[in-house]
Short mmCIF file of C-alpha atoms in Angstrom, two decimals:
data_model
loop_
_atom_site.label_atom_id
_atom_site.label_comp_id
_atom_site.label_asym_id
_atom_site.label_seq_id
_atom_site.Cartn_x
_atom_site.Cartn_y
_atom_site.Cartn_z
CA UNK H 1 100.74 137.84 94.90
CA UNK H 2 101.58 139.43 98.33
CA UNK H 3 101.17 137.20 101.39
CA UNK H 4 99.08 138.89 104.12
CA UNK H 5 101.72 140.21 107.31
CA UNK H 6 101.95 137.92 110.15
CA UNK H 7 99.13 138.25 113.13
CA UNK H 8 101.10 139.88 116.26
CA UNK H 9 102.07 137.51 119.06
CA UNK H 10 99.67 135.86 121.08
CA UNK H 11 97.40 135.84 118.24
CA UNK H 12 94.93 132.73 117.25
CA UNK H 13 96.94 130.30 114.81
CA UNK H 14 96.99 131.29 111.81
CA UNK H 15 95.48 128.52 108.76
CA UNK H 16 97.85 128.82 106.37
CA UNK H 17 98.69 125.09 106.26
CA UNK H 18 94.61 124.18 104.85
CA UNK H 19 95.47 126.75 102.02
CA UNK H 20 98.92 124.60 101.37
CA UNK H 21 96.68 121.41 101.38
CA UNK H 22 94.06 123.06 99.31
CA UNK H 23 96.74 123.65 96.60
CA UNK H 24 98.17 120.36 97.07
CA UNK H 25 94.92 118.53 96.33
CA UNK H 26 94.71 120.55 92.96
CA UNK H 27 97.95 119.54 91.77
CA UNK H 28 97.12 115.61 92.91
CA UNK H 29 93.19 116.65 90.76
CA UNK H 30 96.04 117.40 87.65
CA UNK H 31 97.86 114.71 88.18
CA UNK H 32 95.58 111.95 87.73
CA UNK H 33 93.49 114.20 85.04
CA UNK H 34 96.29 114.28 82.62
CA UNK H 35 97.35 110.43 83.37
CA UNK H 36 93.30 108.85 82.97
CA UNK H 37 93.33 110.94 79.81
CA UNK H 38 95.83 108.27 78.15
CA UNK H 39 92.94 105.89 78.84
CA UNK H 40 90.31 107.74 77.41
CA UNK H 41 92.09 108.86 74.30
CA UNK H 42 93.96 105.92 73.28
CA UNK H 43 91.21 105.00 70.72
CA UNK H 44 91.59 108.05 68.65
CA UNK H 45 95.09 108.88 69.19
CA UNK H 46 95.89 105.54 67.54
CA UNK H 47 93.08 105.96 65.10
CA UNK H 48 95.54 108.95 63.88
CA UNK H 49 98.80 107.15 64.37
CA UNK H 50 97.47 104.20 62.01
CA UNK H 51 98.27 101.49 64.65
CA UNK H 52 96.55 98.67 66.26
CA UNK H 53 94.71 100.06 69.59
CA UNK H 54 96.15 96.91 71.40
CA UNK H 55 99.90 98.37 71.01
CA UNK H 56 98.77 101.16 73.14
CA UNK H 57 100.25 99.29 76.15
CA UNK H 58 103.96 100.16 74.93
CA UNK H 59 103.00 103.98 75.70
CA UNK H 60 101.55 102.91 78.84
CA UNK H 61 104.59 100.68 79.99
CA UNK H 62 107.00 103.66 78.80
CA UNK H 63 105.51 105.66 81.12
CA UNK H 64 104.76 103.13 83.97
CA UNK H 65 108.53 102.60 83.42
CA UNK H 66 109.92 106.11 84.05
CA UNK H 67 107.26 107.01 86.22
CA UNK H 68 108.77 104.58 88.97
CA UNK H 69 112.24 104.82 87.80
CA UNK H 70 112.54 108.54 88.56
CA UNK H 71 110.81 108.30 92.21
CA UNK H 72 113.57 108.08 94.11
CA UNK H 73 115.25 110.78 92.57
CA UNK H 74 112.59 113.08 92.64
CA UNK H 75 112.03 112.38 96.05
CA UNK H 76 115.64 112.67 97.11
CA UNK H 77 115.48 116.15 95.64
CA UNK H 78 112.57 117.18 97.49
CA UNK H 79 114.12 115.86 100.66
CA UNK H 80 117.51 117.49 99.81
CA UNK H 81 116.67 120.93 97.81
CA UNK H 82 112.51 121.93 98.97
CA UNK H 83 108.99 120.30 97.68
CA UNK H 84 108.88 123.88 96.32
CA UNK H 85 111.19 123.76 93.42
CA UNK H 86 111.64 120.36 92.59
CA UNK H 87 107.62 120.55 92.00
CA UNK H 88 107.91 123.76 89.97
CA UNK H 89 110.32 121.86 88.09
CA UNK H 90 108.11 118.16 87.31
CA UNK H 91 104.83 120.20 86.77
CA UNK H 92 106.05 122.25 84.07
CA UNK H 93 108.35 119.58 82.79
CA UNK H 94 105.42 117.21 82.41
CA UNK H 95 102.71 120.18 81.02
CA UNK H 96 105.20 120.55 78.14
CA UNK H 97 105.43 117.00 77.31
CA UNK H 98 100.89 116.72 77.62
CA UNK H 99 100.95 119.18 75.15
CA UNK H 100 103.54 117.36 73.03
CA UNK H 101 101.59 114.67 72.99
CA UNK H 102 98.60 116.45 71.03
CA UNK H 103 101.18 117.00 68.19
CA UNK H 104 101.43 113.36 67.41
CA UNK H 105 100.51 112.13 64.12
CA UNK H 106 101.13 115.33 62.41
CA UNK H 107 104.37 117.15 61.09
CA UNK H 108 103.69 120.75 62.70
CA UNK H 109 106.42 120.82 64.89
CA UNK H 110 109.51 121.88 62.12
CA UNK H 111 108.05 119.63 59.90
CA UNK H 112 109.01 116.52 61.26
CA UNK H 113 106.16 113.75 61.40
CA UNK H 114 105.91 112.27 65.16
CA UNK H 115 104.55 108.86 64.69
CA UNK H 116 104.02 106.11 67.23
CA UNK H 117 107.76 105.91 68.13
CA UNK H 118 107.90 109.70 69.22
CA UNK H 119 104.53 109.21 71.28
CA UNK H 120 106.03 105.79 73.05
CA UNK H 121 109.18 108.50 73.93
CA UNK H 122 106.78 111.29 74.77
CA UNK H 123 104.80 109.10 76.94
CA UNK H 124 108.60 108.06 78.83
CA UNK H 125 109.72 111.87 78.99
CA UNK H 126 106.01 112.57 81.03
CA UNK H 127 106.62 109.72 83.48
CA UNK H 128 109.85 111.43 84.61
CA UNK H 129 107.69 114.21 85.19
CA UNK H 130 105.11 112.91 86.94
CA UNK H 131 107.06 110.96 89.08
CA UNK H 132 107.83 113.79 90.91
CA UNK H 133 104.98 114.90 92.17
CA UNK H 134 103.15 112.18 95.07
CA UNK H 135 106.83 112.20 97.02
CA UNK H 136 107.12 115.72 97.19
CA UNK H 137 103.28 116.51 98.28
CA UNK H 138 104.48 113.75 100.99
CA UNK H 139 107.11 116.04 101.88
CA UNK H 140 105.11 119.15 101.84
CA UNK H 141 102.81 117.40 103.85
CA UNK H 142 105.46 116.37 106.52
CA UNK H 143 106.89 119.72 106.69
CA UNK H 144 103.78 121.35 107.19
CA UNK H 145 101.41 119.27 108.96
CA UNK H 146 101.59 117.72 112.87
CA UNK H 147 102.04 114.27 113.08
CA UNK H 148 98.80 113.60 114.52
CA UNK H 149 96.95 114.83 110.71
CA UNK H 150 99.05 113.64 108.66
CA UNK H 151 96.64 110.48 107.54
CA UNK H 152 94.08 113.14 107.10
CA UNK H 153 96.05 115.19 105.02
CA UNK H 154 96.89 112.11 103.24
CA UNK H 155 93.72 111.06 102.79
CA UNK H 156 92.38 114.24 101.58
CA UNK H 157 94.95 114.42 98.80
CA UNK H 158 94.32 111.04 97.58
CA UNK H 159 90.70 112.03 97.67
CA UNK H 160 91.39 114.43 95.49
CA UNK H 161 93.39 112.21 93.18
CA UNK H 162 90.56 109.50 92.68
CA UNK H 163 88.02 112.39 92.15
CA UNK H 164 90.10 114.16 88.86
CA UNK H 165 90.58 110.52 88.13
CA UNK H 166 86.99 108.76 88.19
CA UNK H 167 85.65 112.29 86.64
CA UNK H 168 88.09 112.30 83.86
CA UNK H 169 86.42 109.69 81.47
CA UNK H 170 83.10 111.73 81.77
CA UNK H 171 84.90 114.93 81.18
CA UNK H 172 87.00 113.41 78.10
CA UNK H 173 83.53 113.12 76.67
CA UNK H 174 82.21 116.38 77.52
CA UNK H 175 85.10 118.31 75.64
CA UNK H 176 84.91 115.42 72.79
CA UNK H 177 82.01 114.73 71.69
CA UNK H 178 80.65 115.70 68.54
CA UNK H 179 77.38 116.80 69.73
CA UNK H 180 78.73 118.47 72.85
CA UNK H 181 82.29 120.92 73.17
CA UNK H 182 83.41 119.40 69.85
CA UNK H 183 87.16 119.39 70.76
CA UNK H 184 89.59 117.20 68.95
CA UNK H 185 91.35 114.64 71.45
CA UNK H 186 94.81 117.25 70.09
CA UNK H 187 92.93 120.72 71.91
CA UNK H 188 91.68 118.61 75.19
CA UNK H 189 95.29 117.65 75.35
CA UNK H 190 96.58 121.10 75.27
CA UNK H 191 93.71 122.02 77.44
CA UNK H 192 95.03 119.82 80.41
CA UNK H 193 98.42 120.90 79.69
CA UNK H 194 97.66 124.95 80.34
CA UNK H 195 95.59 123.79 83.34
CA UNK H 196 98.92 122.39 85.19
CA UNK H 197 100.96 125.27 84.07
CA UNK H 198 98.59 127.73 85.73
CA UNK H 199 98.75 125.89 88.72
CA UNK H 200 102.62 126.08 88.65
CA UNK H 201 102.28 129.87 88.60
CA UNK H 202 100.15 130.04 91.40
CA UNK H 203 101.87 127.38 93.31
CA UNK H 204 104.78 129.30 92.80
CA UNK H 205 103.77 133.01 94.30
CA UNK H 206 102.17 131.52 96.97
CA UNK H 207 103.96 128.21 98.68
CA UNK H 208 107.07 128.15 100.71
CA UNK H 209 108.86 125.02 101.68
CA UNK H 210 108.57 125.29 105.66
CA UNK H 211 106.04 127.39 107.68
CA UNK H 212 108.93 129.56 109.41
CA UNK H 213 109.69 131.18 105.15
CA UNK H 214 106.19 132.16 104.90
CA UNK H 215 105.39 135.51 106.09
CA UNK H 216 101.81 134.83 106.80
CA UNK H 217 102.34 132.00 109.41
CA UNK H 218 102.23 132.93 112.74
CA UNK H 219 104.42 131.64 115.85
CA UNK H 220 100.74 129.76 117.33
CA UNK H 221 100.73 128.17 113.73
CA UNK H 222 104.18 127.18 113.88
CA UNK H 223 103.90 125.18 117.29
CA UNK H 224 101.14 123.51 116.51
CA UNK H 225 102.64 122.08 113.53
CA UNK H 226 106.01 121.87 115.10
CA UNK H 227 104.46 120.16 118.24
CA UNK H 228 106.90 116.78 119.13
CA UNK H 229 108.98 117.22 115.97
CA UNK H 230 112.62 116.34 116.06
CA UNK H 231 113.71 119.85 114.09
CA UNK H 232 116.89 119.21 112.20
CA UNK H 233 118.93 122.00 110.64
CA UNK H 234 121.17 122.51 108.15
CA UNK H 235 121.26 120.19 104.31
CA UNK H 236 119.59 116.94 104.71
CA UNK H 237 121.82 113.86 103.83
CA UNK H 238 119.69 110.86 102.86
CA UNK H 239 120.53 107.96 105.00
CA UNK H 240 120.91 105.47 101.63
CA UNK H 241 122.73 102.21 103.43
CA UNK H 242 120.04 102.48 106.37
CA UNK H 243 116.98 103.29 103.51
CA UNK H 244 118.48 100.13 101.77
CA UNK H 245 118.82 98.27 105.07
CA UNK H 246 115.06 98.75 106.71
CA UNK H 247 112.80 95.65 106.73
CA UNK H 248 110.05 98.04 107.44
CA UNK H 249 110.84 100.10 104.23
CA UNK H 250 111.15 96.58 102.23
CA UNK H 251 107.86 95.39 103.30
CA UNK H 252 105.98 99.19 102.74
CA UNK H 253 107.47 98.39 99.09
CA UNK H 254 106.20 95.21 99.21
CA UNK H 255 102.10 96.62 100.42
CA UNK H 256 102.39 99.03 97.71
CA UNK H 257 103.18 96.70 94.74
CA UNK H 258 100.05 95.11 95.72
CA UNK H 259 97.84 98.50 95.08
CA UNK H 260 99.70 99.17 91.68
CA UNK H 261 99.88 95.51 89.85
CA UNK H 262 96.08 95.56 90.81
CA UNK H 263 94.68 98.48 90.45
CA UNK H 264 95.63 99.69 87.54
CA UNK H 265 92.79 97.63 85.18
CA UNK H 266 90.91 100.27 86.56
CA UNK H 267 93.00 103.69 85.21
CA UNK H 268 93.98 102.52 81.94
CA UNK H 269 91.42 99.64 81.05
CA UNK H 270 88.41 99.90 83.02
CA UNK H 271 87.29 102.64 80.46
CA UNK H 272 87.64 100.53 77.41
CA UNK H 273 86.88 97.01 78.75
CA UNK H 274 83.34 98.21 80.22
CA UNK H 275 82.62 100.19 75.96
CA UNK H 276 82.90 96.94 74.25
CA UNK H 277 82.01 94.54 76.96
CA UNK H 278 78.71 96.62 77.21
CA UNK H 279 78.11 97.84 73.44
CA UNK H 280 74.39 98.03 73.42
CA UNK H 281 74.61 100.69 76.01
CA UNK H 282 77.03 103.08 73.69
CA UNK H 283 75.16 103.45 70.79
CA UNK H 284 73.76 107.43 72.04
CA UNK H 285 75.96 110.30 73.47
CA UNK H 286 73.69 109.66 76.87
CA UNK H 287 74.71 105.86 77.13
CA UNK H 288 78.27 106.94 76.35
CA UNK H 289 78.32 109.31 79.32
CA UNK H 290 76.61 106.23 81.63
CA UNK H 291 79.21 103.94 80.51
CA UNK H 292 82.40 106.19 81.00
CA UNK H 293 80.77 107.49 84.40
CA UNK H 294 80.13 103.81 85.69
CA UNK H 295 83.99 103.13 84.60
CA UNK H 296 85.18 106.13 86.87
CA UNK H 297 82.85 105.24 89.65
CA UNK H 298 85.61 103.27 91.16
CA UNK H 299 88.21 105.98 91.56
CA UNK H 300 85.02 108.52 92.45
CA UNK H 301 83.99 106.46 95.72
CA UNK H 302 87.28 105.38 95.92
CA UNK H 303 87.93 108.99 97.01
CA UNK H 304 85.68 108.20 100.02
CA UNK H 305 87.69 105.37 100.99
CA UNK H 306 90.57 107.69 101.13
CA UNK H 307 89.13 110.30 103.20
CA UNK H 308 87.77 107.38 106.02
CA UNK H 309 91.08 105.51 105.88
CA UNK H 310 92.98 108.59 106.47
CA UNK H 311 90.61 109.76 109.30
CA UNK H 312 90.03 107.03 110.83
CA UNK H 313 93.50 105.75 110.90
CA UNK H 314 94.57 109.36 112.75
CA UNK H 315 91.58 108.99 114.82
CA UNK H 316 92.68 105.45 116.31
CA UNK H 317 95.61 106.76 117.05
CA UNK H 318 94.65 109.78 118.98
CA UNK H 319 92.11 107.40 121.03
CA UNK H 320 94.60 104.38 121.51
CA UNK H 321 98.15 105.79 121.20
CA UNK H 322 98.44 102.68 118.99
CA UNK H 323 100.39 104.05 115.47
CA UNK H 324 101.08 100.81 114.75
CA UNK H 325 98.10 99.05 114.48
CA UNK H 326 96.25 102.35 113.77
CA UNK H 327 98.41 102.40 110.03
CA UNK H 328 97.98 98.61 109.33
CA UNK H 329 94.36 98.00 110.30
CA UNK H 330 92.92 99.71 107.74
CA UNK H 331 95.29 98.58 105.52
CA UNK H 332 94.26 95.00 106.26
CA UNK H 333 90.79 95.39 106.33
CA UNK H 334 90.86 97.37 102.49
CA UNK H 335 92.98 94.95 101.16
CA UNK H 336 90.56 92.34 102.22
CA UNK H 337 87.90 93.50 101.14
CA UNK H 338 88.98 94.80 97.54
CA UNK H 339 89.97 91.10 97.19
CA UNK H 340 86.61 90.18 97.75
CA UNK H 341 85.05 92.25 95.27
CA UNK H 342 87.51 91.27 92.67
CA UNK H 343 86.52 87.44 93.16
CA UNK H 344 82.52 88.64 93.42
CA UNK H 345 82.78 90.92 89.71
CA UNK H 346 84.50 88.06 88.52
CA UNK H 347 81.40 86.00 89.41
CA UNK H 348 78.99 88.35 87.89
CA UNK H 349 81.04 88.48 84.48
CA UNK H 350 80.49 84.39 84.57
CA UNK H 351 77.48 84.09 85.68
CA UNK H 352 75.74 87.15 84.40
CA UNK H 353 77.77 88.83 81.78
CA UNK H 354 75.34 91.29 80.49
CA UNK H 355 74.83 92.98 84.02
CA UNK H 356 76.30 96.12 83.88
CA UNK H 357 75.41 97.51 87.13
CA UNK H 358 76.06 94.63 89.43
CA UNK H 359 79.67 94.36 87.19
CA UNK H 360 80.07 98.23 88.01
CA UNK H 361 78.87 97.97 91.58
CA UNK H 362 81.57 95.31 93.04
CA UNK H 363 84.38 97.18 91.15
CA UNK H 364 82.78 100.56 92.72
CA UNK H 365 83.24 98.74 96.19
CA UNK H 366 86.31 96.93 95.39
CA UNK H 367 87.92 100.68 94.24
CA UNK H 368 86.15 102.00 97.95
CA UNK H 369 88.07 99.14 99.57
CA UNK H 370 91.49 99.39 98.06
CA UNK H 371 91.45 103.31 98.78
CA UNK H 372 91.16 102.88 102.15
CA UNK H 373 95.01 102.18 102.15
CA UNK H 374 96.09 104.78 100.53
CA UNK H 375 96.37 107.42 103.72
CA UNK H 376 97.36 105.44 105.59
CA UNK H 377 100.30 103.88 103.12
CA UNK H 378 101.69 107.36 102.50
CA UNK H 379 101.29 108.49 106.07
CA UNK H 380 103.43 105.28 107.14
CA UNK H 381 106.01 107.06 104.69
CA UNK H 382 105.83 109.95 106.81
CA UNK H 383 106.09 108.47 110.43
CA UNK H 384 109.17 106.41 109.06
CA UNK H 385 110.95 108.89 106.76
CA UNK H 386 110.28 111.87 108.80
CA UNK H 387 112.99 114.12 107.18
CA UNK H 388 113.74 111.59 104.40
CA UNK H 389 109.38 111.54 103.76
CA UNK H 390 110.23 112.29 99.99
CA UNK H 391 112.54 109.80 99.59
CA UNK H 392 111.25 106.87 101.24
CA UNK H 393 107.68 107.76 99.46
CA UNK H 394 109.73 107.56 96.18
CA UNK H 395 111.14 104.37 97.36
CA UNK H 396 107.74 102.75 97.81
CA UNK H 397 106.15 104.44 94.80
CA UNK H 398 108.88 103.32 92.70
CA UNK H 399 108.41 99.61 94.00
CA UNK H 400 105.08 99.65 93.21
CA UNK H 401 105.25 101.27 89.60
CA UNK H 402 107.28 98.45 88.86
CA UNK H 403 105.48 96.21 89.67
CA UNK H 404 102.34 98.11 87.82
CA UNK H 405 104.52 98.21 85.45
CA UNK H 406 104.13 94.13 84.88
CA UNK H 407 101.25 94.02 85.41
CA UNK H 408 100.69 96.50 82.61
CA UNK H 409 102.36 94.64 80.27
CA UNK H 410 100.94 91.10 81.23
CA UNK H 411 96.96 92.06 81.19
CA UNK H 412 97.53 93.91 77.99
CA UNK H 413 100.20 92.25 76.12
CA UNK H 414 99.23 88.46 77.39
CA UNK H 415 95.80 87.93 78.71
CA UNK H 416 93.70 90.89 76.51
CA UNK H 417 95.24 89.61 73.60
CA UNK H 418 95.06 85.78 73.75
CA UNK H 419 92.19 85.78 76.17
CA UNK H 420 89.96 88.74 74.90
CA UNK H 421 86.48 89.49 76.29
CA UNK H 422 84.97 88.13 78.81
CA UNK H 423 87.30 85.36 80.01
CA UNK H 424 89.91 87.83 80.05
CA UNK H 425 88.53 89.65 82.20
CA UNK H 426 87.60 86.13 84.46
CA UNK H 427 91.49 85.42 84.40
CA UNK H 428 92.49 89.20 85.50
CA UNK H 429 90.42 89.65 88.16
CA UNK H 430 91.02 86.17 89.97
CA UNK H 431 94.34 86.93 89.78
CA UNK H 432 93.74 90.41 91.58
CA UNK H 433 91.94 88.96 94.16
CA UNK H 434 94.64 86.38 94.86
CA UNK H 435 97.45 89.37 95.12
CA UNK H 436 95.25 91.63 97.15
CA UNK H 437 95.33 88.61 100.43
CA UNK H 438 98.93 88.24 99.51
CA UNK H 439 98.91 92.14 100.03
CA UNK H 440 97.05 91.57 103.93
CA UNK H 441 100.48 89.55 104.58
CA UNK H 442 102.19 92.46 103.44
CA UNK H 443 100.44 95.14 105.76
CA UNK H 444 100.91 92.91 108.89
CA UNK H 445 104.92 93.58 108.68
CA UNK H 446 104.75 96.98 108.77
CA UNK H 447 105.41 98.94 112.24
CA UNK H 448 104.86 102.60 111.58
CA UNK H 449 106.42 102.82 115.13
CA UNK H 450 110.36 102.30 113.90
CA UNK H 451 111.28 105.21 111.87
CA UNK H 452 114.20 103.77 109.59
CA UNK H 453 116.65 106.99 111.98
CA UNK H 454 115.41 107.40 115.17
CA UNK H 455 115.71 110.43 117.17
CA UNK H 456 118.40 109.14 119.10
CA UNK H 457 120.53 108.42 116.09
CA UNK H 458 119.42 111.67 114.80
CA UNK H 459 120.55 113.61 117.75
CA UNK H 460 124.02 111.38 118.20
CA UNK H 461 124.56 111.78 114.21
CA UNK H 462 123.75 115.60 114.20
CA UNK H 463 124.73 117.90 116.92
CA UNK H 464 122.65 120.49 115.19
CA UNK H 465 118.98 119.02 115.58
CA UNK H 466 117.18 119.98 118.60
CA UNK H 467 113.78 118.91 119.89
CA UNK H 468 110.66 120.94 119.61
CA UNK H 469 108.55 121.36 122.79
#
């Protein structure tokens, strides 16, 4: 693909940065499409394998595991060697490991029989992947969006995100179901896999790390996106003893963890909990789709949590010149509130158990409410990483996956097995509502104001960085 010449100078700024976003958001649509597929195909992937559906959570803790165990790496490549390759390299890496993943149970691959073992290793291998990719759309983001959108660009990818994410149970039984596509779970697999790998080809003819190497960006673009940037030059040397040393870093890692140990139910359980906790309502292919679209309602109005909090968080800003308090009010307020609705669908599963829509409809506002952090999390990874955005994105993402991580292995591995059913479900969400107000704490030490290398420090420390009018 050719890029279109640069407008002369003096010429209206070009767009070229929307079409960057635009290709970001499909790679954050992949993203979650291939990870909420786990959910939706444990059943019959274990079916195949032979083994009890309940030991699914080792493939989900494999990945949970190198998911946030590779986030600071992959961010630290971003930072140090372009968003552009080091996202080349994850999406293709973690296509090839999708696709590997429809192979298990069988011995086509030279004859050698990948059982649950392989699958639990698969699973790992596509968490190092994956782990690559929300740091290094943060990076992308930095390098090519002005300060004062970054929450909306934020917000718009994570938008994105919840979207694939919410639709994917639905779609799973679209391509599935035997009066409908007819695929086998194997082909739907291989399906999502090709998907990413055409997006790397795209991504590849088309994106450049920084708007001065692509030829279609013109010098009005440039300063607008440029506008009050500190523009550093030359290879980018993470700061690791200051990274290590930041309270404010510490307690972003700390507001994150809350996010991943509790929302999580909703990704890999949600889909699963709300079939056999609501039975009656699965017996026909239409009650199916009702089910799996009323478990993906969360992430699917979620996505309009992300698009306000990012908006609105930019837009406080720009009215107030407050950044601080326009990051962390919104990430007070959604943290409140998903608590809330945690406490209230525990409630409903007490007191009216059989209720499927008022169950569904305070997790739909409780996924609305914790989404309206998610802008403005990453976008605090922005205004304090500035050239280190990758790596301090990893940081927190890693933190948080971690943390996920245990939580992963204590709903499914603890409380689903010796509490299953309904009071399960009681215990879980109780305790997500407790975390979530711990998680209020959280946002209210977090000054998006104190970038963890200021520009003084960056000017005294590099001769070579110079200011941008």
């Amino acid at each position: 693909m050719t890029a279109a010449p640069a407008p002369p100078p003096g010429a209206a700024p070009t767009r070229i940065r929307y079409w960057v976003l635009f290709l970001l958001c499909l790679l954050a649509m992949i993203t979650y499409m291939d990870r909420a597929a786990n959910g939706s195909a444990k059943k019959a992937i274990m079916d195949d394998l032979g083994v009890q559906e309940n030991d699914f959570f080792w493939v989900l803790i494999a990945f949970q595991l190198a998911y946030a165990l590779f986030e600071i790496p992959s961010g630290w490549l971003g930072d140090t060697r372009g968003p552009r390759s080091t996202l080349l390299r994850v999406v293709l890496w973690w296509s090839f490991f999708v696709a590997l993943t429809g192979f298990v149970g069988t011995s086509h691959l030279a004859g050698v029989y990948l059982g649950f073992t392989a699958l639990v290793v698969i699973q790992f291998f596509f968490g190092v992947g994956e782990a690559g990719a929300f740091p290094n759309i943060a990076k992308a983001l930095y390098n090519w969006f002005p300060a004062a959108d970054r929450g909306f660009a934020k917000s718009v990818i994570w938008m994105s995100a919840r979207f694939m994410g919410g639709l994917t149970p639905a779609v799973w039984i679209l391509l599935t179901d035997k009066n409908l596509a007819e695929l086998t779970w194997r082909e739907a697999m291989w399906l999502f896999a090709a998907v990413a790998a055409v997006w790397a080809l795209v991504f590849c003819l088309v994106f450049r790390n920084k708007p001065g190497e692509h030829p279609a960006v013109n010098e009005a673009e440039r300063a607008e996106i440029d506008a009050g940037r500190v523009e550093t030059k030359g290879a980018v040397q993470v700061p690791w003893g200051k990274l290590i040393r930041s309270r404010n870093l510490w307690a972003v890692c700390l507001m994150y963890a809350v996010t991943n140990y509790c929302w999580y139910f909703l990704m890999y359980f949600l889909p699963r909990a709300m079939q056999t906790e609501f039975a009656t309502y699965t017996t026909t292919t239409r009650g199916k789709l009702l089910v799996a679209l009323l478990a993906g309602c969360p992430l699917l109005i979620g996505m309009f949590g992300c698009l306000l909090g990012g908006t609105l968080s930019d837009r406080y800003i720009r009215r107030t010149g407050d950044r601080k308090w326009g990051r962390r009010l919104f990430g007070v307020i959604g943290y409140g509130g998903a608590g809330c609705c945690y406490f209230a669908a525990a409630g409903v599963k007490l007191a009216a158990p059989d209720n499927l829509f008022l169950f569904a409809s305070f997790l739909v506002l409780m996924g609305f409410m914790n989404d309206l952090i998610m802008a403005p999390a990453w976008a605090v990874c922005q205004d304090i990483g500035r050239d280190y955005a990758a790596t301090v994105s990893g940081a927190m993402n890693m933190f948080g996956n971690l943390v996920g991580a245990t939580s992963t292995l204590l709903v499914t591995g603890l409380l689903m097995k010796e509490y299953p059913g309904p009071q399960g479900i009681l215990i879980c969400f109780t305790m997500y509502g407790v975390v979530y107000f711990l998680g209020v704490g959280a946002w209210l030490m977090i000054d998006a104001t104190k970038p963890i290398v200021s520009d003084a420090e960056l000017l005294a420390e590099r001769p070579l960085a110079e200011a941008k009018p």
